[in-house]
mmCIF file of C-alpha atoms in Angstrom:
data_model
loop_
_atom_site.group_PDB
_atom_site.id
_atom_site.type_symbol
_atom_site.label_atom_id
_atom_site.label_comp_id
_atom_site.label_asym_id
_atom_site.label_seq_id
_atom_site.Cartn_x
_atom_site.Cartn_y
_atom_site.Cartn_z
ATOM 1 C CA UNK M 1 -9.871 169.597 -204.729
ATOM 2 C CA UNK M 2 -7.303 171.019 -207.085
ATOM 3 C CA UNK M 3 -3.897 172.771 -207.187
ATOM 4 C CA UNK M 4 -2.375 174.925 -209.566
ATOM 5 C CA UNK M 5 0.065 173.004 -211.503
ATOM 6 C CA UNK M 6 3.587 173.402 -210.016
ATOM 7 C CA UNK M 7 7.404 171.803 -211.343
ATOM 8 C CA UNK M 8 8.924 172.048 -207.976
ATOM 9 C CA UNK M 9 11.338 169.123 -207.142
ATOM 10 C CA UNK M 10 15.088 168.668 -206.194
ATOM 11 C CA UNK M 11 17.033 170.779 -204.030
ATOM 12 C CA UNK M 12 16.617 174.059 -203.204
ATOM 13 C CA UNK M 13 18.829 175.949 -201.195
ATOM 14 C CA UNK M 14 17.732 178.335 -198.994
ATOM 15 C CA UNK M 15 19.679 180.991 -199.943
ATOM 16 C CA UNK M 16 21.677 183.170 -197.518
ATOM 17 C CA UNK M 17 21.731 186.606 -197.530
ATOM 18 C CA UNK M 18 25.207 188.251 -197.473
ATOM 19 C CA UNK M 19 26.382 191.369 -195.497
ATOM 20 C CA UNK M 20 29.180 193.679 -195.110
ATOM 21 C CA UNK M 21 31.305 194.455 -191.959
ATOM 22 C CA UNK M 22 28.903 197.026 -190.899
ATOM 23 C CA UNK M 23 25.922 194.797 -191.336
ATOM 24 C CA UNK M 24 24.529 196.810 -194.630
ATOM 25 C CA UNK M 25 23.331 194.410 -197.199
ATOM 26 C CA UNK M 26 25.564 193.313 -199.433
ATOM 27 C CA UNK M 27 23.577 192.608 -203.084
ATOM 28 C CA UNK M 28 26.534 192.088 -205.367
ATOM 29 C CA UNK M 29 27.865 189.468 -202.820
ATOM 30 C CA UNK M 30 24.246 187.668 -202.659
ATOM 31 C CA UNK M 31 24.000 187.260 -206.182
ATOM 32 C CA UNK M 32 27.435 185.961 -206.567
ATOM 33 C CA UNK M 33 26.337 183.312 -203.584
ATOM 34 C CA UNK M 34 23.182 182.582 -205.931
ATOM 35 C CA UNK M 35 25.090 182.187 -209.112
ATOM 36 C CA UNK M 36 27.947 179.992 -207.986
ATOM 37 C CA UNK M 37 24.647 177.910 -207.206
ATOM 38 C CA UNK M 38 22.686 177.987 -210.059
ATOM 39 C CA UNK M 39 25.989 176.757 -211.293
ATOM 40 C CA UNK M 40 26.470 173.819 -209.492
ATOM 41 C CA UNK M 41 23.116 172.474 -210.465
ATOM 42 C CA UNK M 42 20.486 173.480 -208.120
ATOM 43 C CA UNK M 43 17.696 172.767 -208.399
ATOM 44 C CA UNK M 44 15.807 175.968 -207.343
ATOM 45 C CA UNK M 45 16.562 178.891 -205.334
ATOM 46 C CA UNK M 46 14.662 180.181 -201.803
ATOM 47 C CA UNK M 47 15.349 183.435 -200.765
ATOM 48 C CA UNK M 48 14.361 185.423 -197.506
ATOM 49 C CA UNK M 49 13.938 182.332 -195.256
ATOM 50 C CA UNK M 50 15.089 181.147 -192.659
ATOM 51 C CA UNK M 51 18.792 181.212 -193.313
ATOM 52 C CA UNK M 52 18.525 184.174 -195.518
ATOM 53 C CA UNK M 53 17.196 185.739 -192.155
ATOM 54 C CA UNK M 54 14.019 187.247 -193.669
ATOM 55 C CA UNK M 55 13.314 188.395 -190.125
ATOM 56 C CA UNK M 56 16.502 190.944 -190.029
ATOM 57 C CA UNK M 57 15.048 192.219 -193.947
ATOM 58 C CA UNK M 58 13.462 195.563 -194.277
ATOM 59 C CA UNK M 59 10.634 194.945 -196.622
ATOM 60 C CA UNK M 60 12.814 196.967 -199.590
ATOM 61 C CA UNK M 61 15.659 194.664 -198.713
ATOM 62 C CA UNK M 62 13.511 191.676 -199.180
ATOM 63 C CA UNK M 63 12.545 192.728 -202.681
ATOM 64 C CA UNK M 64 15.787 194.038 -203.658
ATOM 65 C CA UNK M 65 16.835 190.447 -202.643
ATOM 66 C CA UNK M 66 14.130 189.280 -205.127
ATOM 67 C CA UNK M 67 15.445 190.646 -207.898
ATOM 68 C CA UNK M 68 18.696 189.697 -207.473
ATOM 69 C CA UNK M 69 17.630 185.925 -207.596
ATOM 70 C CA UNK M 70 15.701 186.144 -210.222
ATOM 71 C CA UNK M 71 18.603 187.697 -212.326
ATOM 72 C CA UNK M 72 20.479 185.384 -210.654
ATOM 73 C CA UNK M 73 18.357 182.055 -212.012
ATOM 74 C CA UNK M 74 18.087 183.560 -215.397
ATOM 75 C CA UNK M 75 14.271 181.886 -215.704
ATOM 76 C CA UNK M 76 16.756 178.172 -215.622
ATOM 77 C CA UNK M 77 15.215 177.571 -212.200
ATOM 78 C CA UNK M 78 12.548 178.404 -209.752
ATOM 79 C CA UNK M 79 12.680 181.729 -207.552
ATOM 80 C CA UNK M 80 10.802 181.092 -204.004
ATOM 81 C CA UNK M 81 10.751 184.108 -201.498
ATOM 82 C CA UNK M 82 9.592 183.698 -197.646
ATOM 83 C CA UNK M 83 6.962 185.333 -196.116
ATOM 84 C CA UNK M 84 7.355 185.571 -192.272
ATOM 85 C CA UNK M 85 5.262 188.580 -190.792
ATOM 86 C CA UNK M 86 3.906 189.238 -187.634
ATOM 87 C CA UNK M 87 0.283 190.121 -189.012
ATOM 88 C CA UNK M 88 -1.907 188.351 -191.755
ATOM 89 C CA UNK M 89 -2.172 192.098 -192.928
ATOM 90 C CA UNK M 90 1.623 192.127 -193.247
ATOM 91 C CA UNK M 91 1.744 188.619 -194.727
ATOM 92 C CA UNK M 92 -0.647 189.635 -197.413
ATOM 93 C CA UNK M 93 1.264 193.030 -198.604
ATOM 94 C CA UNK M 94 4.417 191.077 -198.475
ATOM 95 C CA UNK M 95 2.888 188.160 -200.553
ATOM 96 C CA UNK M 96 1.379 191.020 -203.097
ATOM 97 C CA UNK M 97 4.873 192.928 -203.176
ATOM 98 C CA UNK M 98 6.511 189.701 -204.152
ATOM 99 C CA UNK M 99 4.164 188.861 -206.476
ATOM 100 C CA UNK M 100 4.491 192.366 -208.178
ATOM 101 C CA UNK M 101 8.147 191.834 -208.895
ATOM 102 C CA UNK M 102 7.693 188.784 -210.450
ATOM 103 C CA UNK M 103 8.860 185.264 -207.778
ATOM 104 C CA UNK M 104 7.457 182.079 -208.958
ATOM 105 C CA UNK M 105 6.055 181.367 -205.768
ATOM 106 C CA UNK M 106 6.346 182.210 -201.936
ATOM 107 C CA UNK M 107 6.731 180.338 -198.737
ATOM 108 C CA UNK M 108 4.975 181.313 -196.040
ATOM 109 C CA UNK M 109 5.718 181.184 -192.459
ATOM 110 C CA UNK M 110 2.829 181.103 -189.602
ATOM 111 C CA UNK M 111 2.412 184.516 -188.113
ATOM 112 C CA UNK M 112 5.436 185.232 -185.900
ATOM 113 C CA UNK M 113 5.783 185.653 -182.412
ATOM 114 C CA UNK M 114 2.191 184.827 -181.353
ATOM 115 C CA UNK M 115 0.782 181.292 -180.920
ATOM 116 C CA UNK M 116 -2.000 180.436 -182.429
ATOM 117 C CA UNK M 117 -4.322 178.000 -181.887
ATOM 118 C CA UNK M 118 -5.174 175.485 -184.983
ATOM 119 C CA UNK M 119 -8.278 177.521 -186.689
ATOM 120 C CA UNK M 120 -5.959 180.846 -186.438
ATOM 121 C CA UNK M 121 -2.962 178.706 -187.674
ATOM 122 C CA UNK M 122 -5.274 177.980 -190.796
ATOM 123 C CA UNK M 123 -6.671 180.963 -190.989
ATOM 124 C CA UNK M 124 -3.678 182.959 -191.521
ATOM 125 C CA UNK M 125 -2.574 180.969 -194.227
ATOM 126 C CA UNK M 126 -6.008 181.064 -196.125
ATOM 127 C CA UNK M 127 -5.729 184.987 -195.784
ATOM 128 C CA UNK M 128 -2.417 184.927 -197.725
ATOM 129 C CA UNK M 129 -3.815 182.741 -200.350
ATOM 130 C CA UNK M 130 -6.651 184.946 -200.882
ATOM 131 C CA UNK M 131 -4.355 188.059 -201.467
ATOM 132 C CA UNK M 132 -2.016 186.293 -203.910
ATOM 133 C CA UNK M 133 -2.190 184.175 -207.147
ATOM 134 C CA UNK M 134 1.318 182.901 -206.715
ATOM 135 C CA UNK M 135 1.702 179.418 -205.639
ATOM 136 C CA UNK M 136 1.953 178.721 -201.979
ATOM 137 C CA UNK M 137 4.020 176.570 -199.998
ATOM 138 C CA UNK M 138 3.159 176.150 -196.943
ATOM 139 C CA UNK M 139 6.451 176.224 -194.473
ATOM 140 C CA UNK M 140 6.097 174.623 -190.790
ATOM 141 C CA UNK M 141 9.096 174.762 -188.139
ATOM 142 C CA UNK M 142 7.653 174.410 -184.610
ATOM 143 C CA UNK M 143 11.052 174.191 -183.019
ATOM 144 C CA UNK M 144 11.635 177.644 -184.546
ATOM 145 C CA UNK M 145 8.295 179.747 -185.177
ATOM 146 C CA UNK M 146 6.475 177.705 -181.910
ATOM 147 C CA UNK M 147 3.430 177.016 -184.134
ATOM 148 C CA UNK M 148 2.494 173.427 -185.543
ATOM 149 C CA UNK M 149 1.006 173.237 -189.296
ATOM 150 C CA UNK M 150 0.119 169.481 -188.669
ATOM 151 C CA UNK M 151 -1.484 167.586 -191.442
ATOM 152 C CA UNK M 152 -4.978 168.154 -189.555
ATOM 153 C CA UNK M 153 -4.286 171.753 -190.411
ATOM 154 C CA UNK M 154 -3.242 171.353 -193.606
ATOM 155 C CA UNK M 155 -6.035 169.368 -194.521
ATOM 156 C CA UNK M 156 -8.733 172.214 -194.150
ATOM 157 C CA UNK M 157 -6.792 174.044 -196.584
ATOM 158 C CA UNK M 158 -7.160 171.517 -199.444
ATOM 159 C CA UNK M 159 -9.713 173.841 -201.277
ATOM 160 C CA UNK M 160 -7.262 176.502 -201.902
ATOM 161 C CA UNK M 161 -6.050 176.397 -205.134
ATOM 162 C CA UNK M 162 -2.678 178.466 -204.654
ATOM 163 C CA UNK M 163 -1.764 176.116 -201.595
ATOM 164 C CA UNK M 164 0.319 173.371 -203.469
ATOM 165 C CA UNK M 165 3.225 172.717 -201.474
ATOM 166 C CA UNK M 166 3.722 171.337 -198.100
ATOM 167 C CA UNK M 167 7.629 172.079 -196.460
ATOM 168 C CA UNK M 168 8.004 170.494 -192.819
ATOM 169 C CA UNK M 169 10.884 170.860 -190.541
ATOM 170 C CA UNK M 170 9.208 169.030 -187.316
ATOM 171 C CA UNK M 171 11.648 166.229 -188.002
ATOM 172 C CA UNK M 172 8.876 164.008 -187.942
ATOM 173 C CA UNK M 173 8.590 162.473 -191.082
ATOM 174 C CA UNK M 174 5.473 160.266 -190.032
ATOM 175 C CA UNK M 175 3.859 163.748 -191.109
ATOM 176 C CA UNK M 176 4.195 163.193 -194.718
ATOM 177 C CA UNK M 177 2.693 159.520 -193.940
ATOM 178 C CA UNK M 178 -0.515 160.801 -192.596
ATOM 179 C CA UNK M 179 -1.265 163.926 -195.103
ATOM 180 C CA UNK M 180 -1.253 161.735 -197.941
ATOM 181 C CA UNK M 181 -3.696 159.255 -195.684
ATOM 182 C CA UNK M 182 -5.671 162.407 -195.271
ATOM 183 C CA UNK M 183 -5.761 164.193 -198.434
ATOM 184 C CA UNK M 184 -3.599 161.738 -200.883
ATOM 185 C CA UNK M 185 -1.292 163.781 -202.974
ATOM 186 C CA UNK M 186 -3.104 167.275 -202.732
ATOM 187 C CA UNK M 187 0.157 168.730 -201.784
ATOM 188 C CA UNK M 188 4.041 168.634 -203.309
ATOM 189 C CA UNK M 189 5.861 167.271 -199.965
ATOM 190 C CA UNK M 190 9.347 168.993 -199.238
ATOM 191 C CA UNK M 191 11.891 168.295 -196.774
ATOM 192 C CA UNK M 192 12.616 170.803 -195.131
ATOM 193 C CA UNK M 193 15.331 169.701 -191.829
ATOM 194 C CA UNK M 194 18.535 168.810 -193.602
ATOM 195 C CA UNK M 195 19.562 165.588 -191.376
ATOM 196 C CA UNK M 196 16.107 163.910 -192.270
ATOM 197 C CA UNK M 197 15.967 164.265 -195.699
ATOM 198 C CA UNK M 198 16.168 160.397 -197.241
ATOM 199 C CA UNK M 199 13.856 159.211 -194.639
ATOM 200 C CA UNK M 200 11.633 162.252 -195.596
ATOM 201 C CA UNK M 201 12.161 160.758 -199.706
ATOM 202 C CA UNK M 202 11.484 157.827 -198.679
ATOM 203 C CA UNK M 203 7.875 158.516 -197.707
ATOM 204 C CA UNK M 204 6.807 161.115 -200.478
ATOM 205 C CA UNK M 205 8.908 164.240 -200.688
ATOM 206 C CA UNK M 206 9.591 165.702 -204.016
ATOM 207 C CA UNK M 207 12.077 168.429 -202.674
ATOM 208 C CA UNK M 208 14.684 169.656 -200.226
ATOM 209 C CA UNK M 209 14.707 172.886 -198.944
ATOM 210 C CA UNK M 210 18.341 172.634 -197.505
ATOM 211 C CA UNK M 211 20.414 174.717 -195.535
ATOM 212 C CA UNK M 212 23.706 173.120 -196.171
ATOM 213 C CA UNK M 213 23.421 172.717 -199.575
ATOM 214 C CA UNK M 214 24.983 176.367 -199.710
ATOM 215 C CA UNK M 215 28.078 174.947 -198.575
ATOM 216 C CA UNK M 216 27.794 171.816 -200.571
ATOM 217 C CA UNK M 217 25.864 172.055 -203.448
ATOM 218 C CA UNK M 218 26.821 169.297 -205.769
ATOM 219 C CA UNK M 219 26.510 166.672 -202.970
ATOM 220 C CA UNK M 220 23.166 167.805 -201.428
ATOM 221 C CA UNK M 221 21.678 167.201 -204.895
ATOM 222 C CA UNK M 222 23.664 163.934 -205.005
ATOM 223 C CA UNK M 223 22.240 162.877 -202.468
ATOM 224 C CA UNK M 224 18.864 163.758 -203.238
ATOM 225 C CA UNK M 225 18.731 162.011 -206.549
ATOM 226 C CA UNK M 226 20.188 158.976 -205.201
ATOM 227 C CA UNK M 227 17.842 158.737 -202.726
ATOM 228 C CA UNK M 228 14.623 159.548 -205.304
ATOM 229 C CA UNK M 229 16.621 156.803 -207.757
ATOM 230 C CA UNK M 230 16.618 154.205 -204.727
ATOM 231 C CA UNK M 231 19.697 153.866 -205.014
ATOM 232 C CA UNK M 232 20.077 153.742 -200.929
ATOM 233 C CA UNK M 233 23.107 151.708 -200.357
ATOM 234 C CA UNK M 234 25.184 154.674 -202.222
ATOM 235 C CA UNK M 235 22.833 157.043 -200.552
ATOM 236 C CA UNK M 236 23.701 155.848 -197.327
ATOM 237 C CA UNK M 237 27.002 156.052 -197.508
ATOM 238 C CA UNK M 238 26.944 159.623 -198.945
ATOM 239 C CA UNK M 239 24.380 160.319 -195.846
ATOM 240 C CA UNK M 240 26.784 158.755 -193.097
ATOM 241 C CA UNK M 241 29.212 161.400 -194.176
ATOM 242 C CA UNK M 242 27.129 164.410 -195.165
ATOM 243 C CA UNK M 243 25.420 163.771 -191.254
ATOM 244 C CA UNK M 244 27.860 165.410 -189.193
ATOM 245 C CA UNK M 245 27.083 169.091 -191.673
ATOM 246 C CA UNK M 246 23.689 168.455 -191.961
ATOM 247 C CA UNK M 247 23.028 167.779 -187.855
ATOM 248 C CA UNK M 248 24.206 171.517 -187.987
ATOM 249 C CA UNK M 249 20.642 172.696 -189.961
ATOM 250 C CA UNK M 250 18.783 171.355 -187.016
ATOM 251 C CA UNK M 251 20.462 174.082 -184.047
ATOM 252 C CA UNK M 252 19.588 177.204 -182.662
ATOM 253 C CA UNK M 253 22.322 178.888 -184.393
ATOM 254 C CA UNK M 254 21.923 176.720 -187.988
ATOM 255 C CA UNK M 255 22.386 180.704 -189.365
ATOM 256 C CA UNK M 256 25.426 181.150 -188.158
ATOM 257 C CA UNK M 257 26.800 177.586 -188.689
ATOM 258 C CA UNK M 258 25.885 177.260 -192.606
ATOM 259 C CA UNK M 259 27.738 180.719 -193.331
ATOM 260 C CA UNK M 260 30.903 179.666 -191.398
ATOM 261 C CA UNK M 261 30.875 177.007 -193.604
ATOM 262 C CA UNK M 262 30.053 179.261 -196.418
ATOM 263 C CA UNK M 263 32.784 181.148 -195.399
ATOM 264 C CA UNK M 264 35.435 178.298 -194.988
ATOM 265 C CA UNK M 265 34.500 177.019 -198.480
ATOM 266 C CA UNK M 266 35.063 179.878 -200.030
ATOM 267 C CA UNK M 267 31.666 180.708 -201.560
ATOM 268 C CA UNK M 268 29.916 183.730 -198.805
ATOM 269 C CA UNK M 269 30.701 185.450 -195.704
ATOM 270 C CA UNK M 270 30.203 184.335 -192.276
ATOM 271 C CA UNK M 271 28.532 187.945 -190.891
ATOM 272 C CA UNK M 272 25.151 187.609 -190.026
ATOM 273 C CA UNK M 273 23.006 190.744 -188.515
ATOM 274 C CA UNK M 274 21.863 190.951 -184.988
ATOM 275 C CA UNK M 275 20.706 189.546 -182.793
ATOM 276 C CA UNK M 276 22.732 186.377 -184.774
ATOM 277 C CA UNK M 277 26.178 186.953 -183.414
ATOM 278 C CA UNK M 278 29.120 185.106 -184.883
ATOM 279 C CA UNK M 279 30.311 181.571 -183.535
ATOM 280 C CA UNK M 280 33.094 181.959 -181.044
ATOM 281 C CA UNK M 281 35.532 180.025 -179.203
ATOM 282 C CA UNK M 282 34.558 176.400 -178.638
ATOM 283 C CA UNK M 283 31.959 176.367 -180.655
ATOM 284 C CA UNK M 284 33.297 178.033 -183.612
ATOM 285 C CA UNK M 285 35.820 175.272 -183.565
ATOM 286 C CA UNK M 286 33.398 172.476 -183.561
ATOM 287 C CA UNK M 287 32.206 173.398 -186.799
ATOM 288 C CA UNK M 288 35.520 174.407 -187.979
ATOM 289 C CA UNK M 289 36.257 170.774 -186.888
ATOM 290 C CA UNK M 290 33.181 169.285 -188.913
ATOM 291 C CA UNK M 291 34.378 171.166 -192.316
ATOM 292 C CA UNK M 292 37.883 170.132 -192.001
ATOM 293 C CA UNK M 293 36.708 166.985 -191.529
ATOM 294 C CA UNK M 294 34.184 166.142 -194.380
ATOM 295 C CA UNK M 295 36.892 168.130 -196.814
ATOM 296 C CA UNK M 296 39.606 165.559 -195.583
ATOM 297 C CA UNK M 297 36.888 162.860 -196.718
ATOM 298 C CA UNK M 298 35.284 164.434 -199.237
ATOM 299 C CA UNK M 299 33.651 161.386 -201.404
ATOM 300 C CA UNK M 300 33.987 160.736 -205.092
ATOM 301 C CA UNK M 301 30.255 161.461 -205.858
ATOM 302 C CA UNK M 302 28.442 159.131 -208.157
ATOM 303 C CA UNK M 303 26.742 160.200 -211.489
ATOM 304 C CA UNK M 304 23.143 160.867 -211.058
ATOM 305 C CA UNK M 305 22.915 163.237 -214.153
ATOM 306 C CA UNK M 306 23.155 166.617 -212.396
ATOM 307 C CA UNK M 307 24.106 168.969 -214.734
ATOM 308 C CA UNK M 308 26.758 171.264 -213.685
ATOM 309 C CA UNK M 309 27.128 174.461 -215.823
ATOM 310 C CA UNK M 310 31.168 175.584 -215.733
#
């Protein structure tokens, strides 16, 4: 069983994508979002997930998105782009597109909108890694996409090569327990539900793909390090007041929520395409609320050697 050699670790945002009043996409504003990041000492960049609503991308969009983070990391840092189609056929030209302009690896999403059963589950994954030498990491959300990569899965996939990289967002972090049981450490473990993320370090994960680190950049990857430095008591106390932002990654609307805060810190805009209509009324406020908040108590953040570029 081997793996193409990968240096994934740390944070990595997953990038939102920014758009103008009338919902056109807005590239100038995305790379500014992706530099003021790079910046602050991420650790990698993912683009065209989740919160960078791959699903509301043309496929020209998507790779004009690309190539904006990739100018954007300047070869410092890492360059992942989702892959969430509806086919394996569309999965596969996507993965081939993205190779062609040149990511450093892709993260792939289980066919949307149908649920599969385990073998299909595996199946579609193996048909992306055949049409693709890029590394693969393999992204499960059953909340979200209805479809669970459990370890079982994962294991069968162990023979291909380009799979190297295991993100879960099930919450459960006994997940990351069993896989290594099962296959040891075949895969690079990432995090990949914000308000888990020490327990998740705690049992094996090298990475954090994290929605609010957008907002707050410098103390997701604070808190990261502390947490792979055991350094838990200032870890926890960083956690206890990054929790109330991070519970925000694991809603419905965590799109919405992480570019208010964008918005309110200054560093994107809040507009996100339909069917993702903006927060209103009470619960606009809440999160409003949560901001104010954790700015009021912003904490003095310990060194853990992140290197911030000015």
């Amino acid at each position: 069983m081997s793996k193409k050699a990968i240096h994934w670790s740390g944070v990595f945002p997953a990038v939102s994508t920014q758009f103008r009043s009338d919902y056109s996409l807005d590239l100038d504003a995305t790379h500014a979002v992706m530099k003021n990041l790079v910046k602050d000492g991420v650790s990698g960049l993912v683009v065209c997930g989740s919160v960078g609503e791959n699903t509301s991308l043309t496929t020209q969009e998507k790779l004009q998105i690309i190539e904006v983070a990739k100018d954007a990391a300047g070869g410092q840092i890492p360059v992942i782009a989702g892959v969430a189609e509806f086919t394996t056929a569309f999965a596969q030209k996507m993965a081939k597109e993205a190779e062609r302009v040149g990511v450093d690896g892709i993260m792939v999403m289980p066919a949307l909108v149908y649920s599969s059963k385990p073998h299909e589950t595996a199946a579609h994954f193996r048909s992306v890694a055949t049409a693709t030498d890029l590394p693969i990491m393999v992204y499960n959300n059953p909340p979200i996409y209805k479809n669970d990569v459990t370890p079982d899965i994962l294991a069968t996939l162990a023979d291909c090569d380009n799979i190297v990289c295991f993100k879960d967002s099930s919450g459960d972090t006994r997940r990351f327990i069993d896989l290594r049981n099962s296959v040891g450490d075949r895969f690079v473990l990432f995090a990949g539900l914000d308000d888990v993320v020490v327990e998740s370090i705690a049992v094996g994960a090298e990475g954090w793909i994290s929605g609010m680190s957008n907002a707050f950049p410098r103390e997701g990857e604070t808190l990261f390090r502390l947490a792979k430095q055991q350094r838990y008591e200032e870890a926890m106390a960083l956690y206890r007041w990054f929790m109330p932002l991070l519970h925000l990654d694991a809603r419905p609307d965590l799109v919405q929520c992480i570019k208010l805060c964008e918005e309110l810190l200054g560093r994107g805009s809040a507009i996100t395409r339909p069917p993702r209509l903006a927060l209103e009324g009470e619960t606009r406020a809440e999160v409003v609320a949560i901001v104010e908040k954790a700015l009021a108590t912003r904490p003095q953040l310990p060194d853990v050697g992140l290197q911030v570029k000015e």
